[in-house]
Amino acid sequence: DTEVTQTPKHLVMGMTNKKSLKCEQHMGHRAMYWYKQKAKKPPELMFVYSYEKLSINESVPSRFSPECPNSSLLNLHLHALQPEDSALYLCASSQGTGVGAANEKLFFGSGTQLSVL
Amino acid sequence: AQKVTQAQTEISVVEKEDVTLDCVYETRDTTYYLFWYKQPPSGELVFLIRRNSFDEQNEISGRYSWNFQKSTSSFNFTITASQVVDSAVYFCALSERNYGGSQGNLIFGKGTKLSVKP
């Protein structure tokens, strides 16, 4: 199984809502990532979890809250988002040989297309 | 400063044509890694290739080939005999070992949208 599965595929939410994005992989990878991708732009790294611990937070606003309940699951909790947060949110995983492993190949999910009204 | 430039925003070709996607990078590191990812309309990025800075061998995989030239800081990608299924956005990316090169911290180019028409 070489898949990263993300749910839901599409999400529409109001600025006062609380929602969560989910990501799952069963490749035994120990590093998991959240990326944000605006239309016609490259992905931007948001968070990195390594061995279920948050290792990188790229100065993401607190209205985005990541969680890694176990080595296979990654969540992104959303609260009080702004319309400019509308984007494709991509989850990825890699083997996770440790922080500093700049050469790792990433496996991406298909993303959640988020619209904030 | 680290930077990846994909000067071609969009390319359109007819099936069976060869097409080359250009990638030029800038880095201050001596150890770095270059990647190509494909993003079809379905959304997921698909890993195509990884090259480290010490390995300048060109690579061929089926209809895909990559030309890495350190002298010109380029890592170009050629698709031979293109097919409609090659239509996607292609991203070139750089990761540095010693300067912010942590996991997943890829410096992406802006991407090249390739349209292959039948």
mmCIF file of C-alpha atoms in Angstrom:
data_model
loop_
_atom_site.group_PDB
_atom_site.id
_atom_site.type_symbol
_atom_site.label_atom_id
_atom_site.label_comp_id
_atom_site.label_asym_id
_atom_site.label_seq_id
_atom_site.Cartn_x
_atom_site.Cartn_y
_atom_site.Cartn_z
ATOM 1 C CA ASP A 1 0.000 0.000 0.000
ATOM 2 C CA THR A 2 1.725 3.157 -1.199
ATOM 3 C CA GLU A 3 -1.137 5.543 -0.641
ATOM 4 C CA VAL A 4 -1.719 8.585 1.455
ATOM 5 C CA THR A 5 -5.450 9.001 1.986
ATOM 6 C CA GLN A 6 -7.003 12.362 2.788
ATOM 7 C CA THR A 7 -10.558 13.113 3.845
ATOM 8 C CA PRO A 8 -12.697 14.939 3.027
ATOM 9 C CA LYS A 9 -11.862 15.697 -0.600
ATOM 10 C CA HIS A 10 -13.845 18.932 -0.494
ATOM 11 C CA LEU A 11 -14.863 21.132 2.437
ATOM 12 C CA VAL A 12 -16.829 24.341 2.616
ATOM 13 C CA MET A 13 -16.878 26.118 5.938
ATOM 14 C CA GLY A 14 -17.878 29.418 7.418
ATOM 15 C CA MET A 15 -15.498 31.642 9.318
ATOM 16 C CA THR A 16 -16.952 30.591 12.669
ATOM 17 C CA ASN A 17 -16.913 26.847 12.035
ATOM 18 C CA LYS A 18 -14.578 24.242 13.470
ATOM 19 C CA LYS A 19 -13.600 21.417 11.173
ATOM 20 C CA SER A 20 -10.819 18.858 10.821
ATOM 21 C CA LEU A 21 -8.871 17.451 7.918
ATOM 22 C CA LYS A 22 -7.657 13.876 8.174
ATOM 23 C CA CYS A 23 -4.719 12.054 6.647
ATOM 24 C CA GLU A 24 -3.729 8.399 6.875
ATOM 25 C CA GLN A 25 -0.840 6.299 5.607
ATOM 26 C CA HIS A 26 0.084 2.666 6.154
ATOM 27 C CA MET A 27 3.564 2.624 4.682
ATOM 28 C CA GLY A 28 5.278 2.679 8.063
ATOM 29 C CA HIS A 29 6.505 6.204 7.429
ATOM 30 C CA ARG A 30 7.574 8.154 10.503
ATOM 31 C CA ALA A 31 7.434 11.653 9.024
ATOM 32 C CA MET A 32 4.215 13.366 8.007
ATOM 33 C CA TYR A 33 3.587 16.809 6.583
ATOM 34 C CA TRP A 34 0.926 19.384 5.897
ATOM 35 C CA TYR A 35 1.275 21.627 2.868
ATOM 36 C CA LYS A 36 -0.959 24.450 1.665
ATOM 37 C CA GLN A 37 -1.312 25.124 -2.061
ATOM 38 C CA LYS A 38 -3.074 28.140 -3.484
ATOM 39 C CA ALA A 39 -4.302 28.002 -7.069
ATOM 40 C CA LYS A 40 -1.521 28.114 -9.663
ATOM 41 C CA LYS A 41 1.151 28.243 -6.954
ATOM 42 C CA PRO A 42 3.586 25.644 -5.626
ATOM 43 C CA PRO A 43 2.900 23.901 -2.308
ATOM 44 C CA GLU A 44 4.050 25.652 0.863
ATOM 45 C CA LEU A 45 5.148 23.677 3.896
ATOM 46 C CA MET A 46 3.071 24.234 7.040
ATOM 47 C CA PHE A 47 4.003 21.541 9.567
ATOM 48 C CA VAL A 48 6.263 18.526 9.906
ATOM 49 C CA TYR A 49 5.800 15.676 12.354
ATOM 50 C CA SER A 50 8.700 13.352 12.979
ATOM 51 C CA TYR A 51 8.067 10.266 15.093
ATOM 52 C CA GLU A 52 4.733 11.764 16.154
ATOM 53 C CA LYS A 53 6.327 14.937 17.480
ATOM 54 C CA LEU A 54 5.937 18.328 15.870
ATOM 55 C CA SER A 55 9.361 19.188 14.504
ATOM 56 C CA ILE A 56 8.620 22.098 12.194
ATOM 57 C CA ASN A 57 5.964 24.811 12.310
ATOM 58 C CA GLU A 58 6.490 27.266 9.497
ATOM 59 C CA SER A 59 5.006 30.217 11.400
ATOM 60 C CA VAL A 60 1.489 29.061 10.709
ATOM 61 C CA PRO A 61 -1.355 31.022 12.388
ATOM 62 C CA SER A 62 -2.859 29.376 15.452
ATOM 63 C CA ARG A 63 -6.204 28.947 13.716
ATOM 64 C CA PHE A 64 -4.510 25.890 12.165
ATOM 65 C CA SER A 65 -3.773 23.223 14.770
ATOM 66 C CA PRO A 66 -2.047 19.980 13.771
ATOM 67 C CA GLU A 67 -2.295 16.727 15.636
ATOM 68 C CA CYS A 68 -0.571 13.384 15.184
ATOM 69 C CA PRO A 69 -2.458 10.781 17.253
ATOM 70 C CA ASN A 70 -0.238 7.923 16.048
ATOM 71 C CA SER A 71 2.325 7.145 13.398
ATOM 72 C CA SER A 72 -0.327 6.491 10.739
ATOM 73 C CA LEU A 73 -2.632 9.439 11.292
ATOM 74 C CA LEU A 74 -2.319 13.168 10.910
ATOM 75 C CA ASN A 75 -5.062 15.694 11.537
ATOM 76 C CA LEU A 76 -5.358 19.400 10.877
ATOM 77 C CA HIS A 77 -7.902 21.170 13.059
ATOM 78 C CA LEU A 78 -9.363 24.349 11.636
ATOM 79 C CA HIS A 79 -11.035 27.119 13.598
ATOM 80 C CA ALA A 80 -12.043 30.676 12.759
ATOM 81 C CA LEU A 81 -10.503 30.575 9.314
ATOM 82 C CA GLN A 82 -10.417 33.499 6.919
ATOM 83 C CA PRO A 83 -11.451 33.486 3.241
ATOM 84 C CA GLU A 84 -7.771 33.793 2.273
ATOM 85 C CA ASP A 85 -7.208 30.376 3.852
ATOM 86 C CA SER A 86 -9.137 28.813 0.970
ATOM 87 C CA ALA A 87 -6.682 26.458 -0.740
ATOM 88 C CA LEU A 88 -5.782 22.852 -1.441
ATOM 89 C CA TYR A 89 -4.373 21.242 1.694
ATOM 90 C CA LEU A 90 -1.997 18.410 0.955
ATOM 91 C CA CYS A 91 -0.762 15.777 3.344
ATOM 92 C CA ALA A 92 2.461 13.902 2.651
ATOM 93 C CA SER A 93 4.605 11.287 4.304
ATOM 94 C CA SER A 94 8.160 10.020 4.034
ATOM 95 C CA GLN A 95 10.278 7.334 5.630
ATOM 96 C CA GLY A 96 11.455 9.727 8.282
ATOM 97 C CA THR A 97 15.079 8.970 8.955
ATOM 98 C CA GLY A 98 15.327 11.988 11.205
ATOM 99 C CA VAL A 99 15.279 15.754 11.044
ATOM 100 C CA GLY A 100 17.792 16.872 8.504
ATOM 101 C CA ALA A 101 16.948 14.187 5.999
ATOM 102 C CA ALA A 102 16.684 16.652 3.161
ATOM 103 C CA ASN A 103 16.801 13.939 0.515
ATOM 104 C CA GLU A 104 13.607 12.111 1.376
ATOM 105 C CA LYS A 105 11.072 11.242 -1.266
ATOM 106 C CA LEU A 106 7.602 12.447 -0.322
ATOM 107 C CA PHE A 107 4.363 10.595 -0.935
ATOM 108 C CA PHE A 108 1.405 12.944 -1.279
ATOM 109 C CA GLY A 109 -2.316 12.535 -0.842
ATOM 110 C CA SER A 110 -4.823 14.033 -3.286
ATOM 111 C CA GLY A 111 -5.604 16.856 -0.923
ATOM 112 C CA THR A 112 -8.635 18.549 0.591
ATOM 113 C CA GLN A 113 -9.976 21.488 -1.398
ATOM 114 C CA LEU A 114 -11.056 23.942 1.277
ATOM 115 C CA SER A 115 -13.331 26.908 0.697
ATOM 116 C CA VAL A 116 -13.891 29.405 3.497
ATOM 117 C CA LEU A 117 -16.959 31.601 3.088
ATOM 118 C CA ALA B 1 19.823 32.721 -1.766
ATOM 119 C CA GLN B 2 18.088 29.460 -2.585
ATOM 120 C CA LYS B 3 15.839 29.612 -5.558
ATOM 121 C CA VAL B 4 14.304 27.403 -8.225
ATOM 122 C CA THR B 5 13.258 28.943 -11.515
ATOM 123 C CA GLN B 6 10.965 27.283 -13.994
ATOM 124 C CA ALA B 7 10.768 29.908 -16.684
ATOM 125 C CA GLN B 8 8.102 28.121 -18.721
ATOM 126 C CA THR B 9 4.704 28.785 -17.177
ATOM 127 C CA GLU B 10 2.714 26.795 -19.731
ATOM 128 C CA ILE B 11 3.642 24.540 -22.623
ATOM 129 C CA SER B 12 1.277 23.031 -25.133
ATOM 130 C CA VAL B 13 2.314 20.230 -27.477
ATOM 131 C CA VAL B 14 0.645 17.711 -29.721
ATOM 132 C CA GLU B 15 0.813 14.054 -28.820
ATOM 133 C CA LYS B 16 4.046 12.284 -29.818
ATOM 134 C CA GLU B 17 6.079 15.475 -29.732
ATOM 135 C CA ASP B 18 9.126 15.630 -27.479
ATOM 136 C CA VAL B 19 9.076 18.337 -24.824
ATOM 137 C CA THR B 20 11.706 19.670 -22.415
ATOM 138 C CA LEU B 21 10.843 21.362 -19.139
ATOM 139 C CA ASP B 22 13.554 23.681 -17.880
ATOM 140 C CA CYS B 23 14.691 24.073 -14.280
ATOM 141 C CA VAL B 24 17.452 26.361 -13.032
ATOM 142 C CA TYR B 25 18.413 26.504 -9.378
ATOM 143 C CA GLU B 26 20.491 28.606 -7.029
ATOM 144 C CA THR B 27 21.998 27.311 -3.819
ATOM 145 C CA ARG B 28 24.809 28.158 -1.440
ATOM 146 C CA ASP B 29 25.124 24.587 -0.241
ATOM 147 C CA THR B 30 27.593 22.028 -1.607
ATOM 148 C CA THR B 31 25.275 19.141 -0.749
ATOM 149 C CA TYR B 32 21.795 19.453 -2.080
ATOM 150 C CA TYR B 33 19.056 17.427 -3.699
ATOM 151 C CA LEU B 34 16.941 18.104 -6.741
ATOM 152 C CA PHE B 35 13.520 16.650 -7.389
ATOM 153 C CA TRP B 36 10.836 16.601 -10.016
ATOM 154 C CA TYR B 37 7.209 16.081 -9.014
ATOM 155 C CA LYS B 38 4.170 15.746 -11.284
ATOM 156 C CA GLN B 39 0.775 17.108 -10.236
ATOM 157 C CA PRO B 40 -2.056 15.803 -12.431
ATOM 158 C CA PRO B 41 -5.532 17.363 -12.241
ATOM 159 C CA SER B 42 -6.429 14.903 -9.465
ATOM 160 C CA GLY B 43 -4.234 16.944 -7.136
ATOM 161 C CA GLU B 44 -1.649 14.635 -5.602
ATOM 162 C CA LEU B 45 2.007 15.327 -6.290
ATOM 163 C CA VAL B 46 3.783 12.293 -7.670
ATOM 164 C CA PHE B 47 7.509 11.873 -7.156
ATOM 165 C CA LEU B 48 9.407 11.387 -10.417
ATOM 166 C CA ILE B 49 13.093 11.630 -9.613
ATOM 167 C CA ARG B 50 15.663 12.696 -7.026
ATOM 168 C CA ARG B 51 19.267 13.666 -7.758
ATOM 169 C CA ASN B 52 21.959 14.564 -5.249
ATOM 170 C CA SER B 53 24.562 17.178 -5.996
ATOM 171 C CA PHE B 54 27.360 14.636 -6.340
ATOM 172 C CA ASP B 55 25.640 12.570 -8.963
ATOM 173 C CA GLU B 56 25.667 14.264 -12.334
ATOM 174 C CA GLN B 57 24.738 11.188 -14.296
ATOM 175 C CA ASN B 58 21.811 11.717 -16.550
ATOM 176 C CA GLU B 59 18.917 9.355 -16.082
ATOM 177 C CA ILE B 60 16.405 7.759 -18.376
ATOM 178 C CA SER B 61 13.218 6.060 -17.251
ATOM 179 C CA GLY B 62 11.039 4.966 -20.130
ATOM 180 C CA ARG B 63 9.949 8.094 -21.987
ATOM 181 C CA TYR B 64 11.350 10.356 -19.268
ATOM 182 C CA SER B 65 14.903 11.612 -19.085
ATOM 183 C CA TRP B 66 16.704 14.128 -16.930
ATOM 184 C CA ASN B 67 19.776 16.211 -17.687
ATOM 185 C CA PHE B 68 21.618 17.491 -14.607
ATOM 186 C CA GLN B 69 24.381 20.027 -15.271
ATOM 187 C CA LYS B 70 26.061 21.617 -12.271
ATOM 188 C CA SER B 71 28.037 23.968 -14.497
ATOM 189 C CA THR B 72 24.833 25.708 -15.531
ATOM 190 C CA SER B 73 22.843 24.879 -12.352
ATOM 191 C CA SER B 74 20.189 23.209 -14.419
ATOM 192 C CA PHE B 75 18.124 20.060 -14.028
ATOM 193 C CA ASN B 76 16.001 19.745 -17.132
ATOM 194 C CA PHE B 77 13.315 17.144 -17.776
ATOM 195 C CA THR B 78 12.491 15.739 -21.198
ATOM 196 C CA ILE B 79 9.442 13.715 -22.142
ATOM 197 C CA THR B 80 9.870 11.801 -25.373
ATOM 198 C CA ALA B 81 6.841 10.990 -27.519
ATOM 199 C CA SER B 82 4.458 12.810 -25.195
ATOM 200 C CA GLN B 83 1.036 11.377 -24.418
ATOM 201 C CA VAL B 84 -2.218 12.961 -23.274
ATOM 202 C CA VAL B 85 -1.713 11.349 -19.841
ATOM 203 C CA ASP B 86 1.425 13.460 -19.413
ATOM 204 C CA SER B 87 -0.757 16.551 -19.089
ATOM 205 C CA ALA B 88 -0.070 17.930 -15.619
ATOM 206 C CA VAL B 89 1.797 20.599 -13.712
ATOM 207 C CA TYR B 90 5.423 19.667 -13.195
ATOM 208 C CA PHE B 91 7.387 21.056 -10.265
ATOM 209 C CA CYS B 92 11.135 21.143 -9.896
ATOM 210 C CA ALA B 93 12.296 21.389 -6.278
ATOM 211 C CA LEU B 94 15.495 21.856 -4.292
ATOM 212 C CA SER B 95 16.404 20.733 -0.804
ATOM 213 C CA GLU B 96 19.621 21.784 0.891
ATOM 214 C CA ARG B 97 21.392 19.601 3.398
ATOM 215 C CA ASN B 98 23.085 22.261 5.463
ATOM 216 C CA TYR B 99 20.953 25.367 5.068
ATOM 217 C CA GLY B 100 17.371 24.822 6.159
ATOM 218 C CA GLY B 101 17.307 21.473 4.437
ATOM 219 C CA SER B 102 15.069 19.696 6.841
ATOM 220 C CA GLN B 103 12.493 17.123 5.969
ATOM 221 C CA GLY B 104 9.901 18.338 3.552
ATOM 222 C CA ASN B 105 11.363 21.817 3.380
ATOM 223 C CA LEU B 106 11.512 21.840 -0.364
ATOM 224 C CA ILE B 107 12.062 24.982 -2.368
ATOM 225 C CA PHE B 108 9.662 24.563 -5.252
ATOM 226 C CA GLY B 109 9.732 26.282 -8.580
ATOM 227 C CA LYS B 110 6.484 27.850 -9.700
ATOM 228 C CA GLY B 111 5.683 24.863 -11.887
ATOM 229 C CA THR B 112 5.193 24.326 -15.596
ATOM 230 C CA LYS B 113 1.755 23.368 -16.846
ATOM 231 C CA LEU B 114 2.071 20.899 -19.694
ATOM 232 C CA SER B 115 -0.898 20.298 -21.978
ATOM 233 C CA VAL B 116 -0.611 17.437 -24.451
ATOM 234 C CA LYS B 117 -3.294 17.539 -27.102
ATOM 235 C CA PRO B 118 -4.372 14.480 -29.089
#
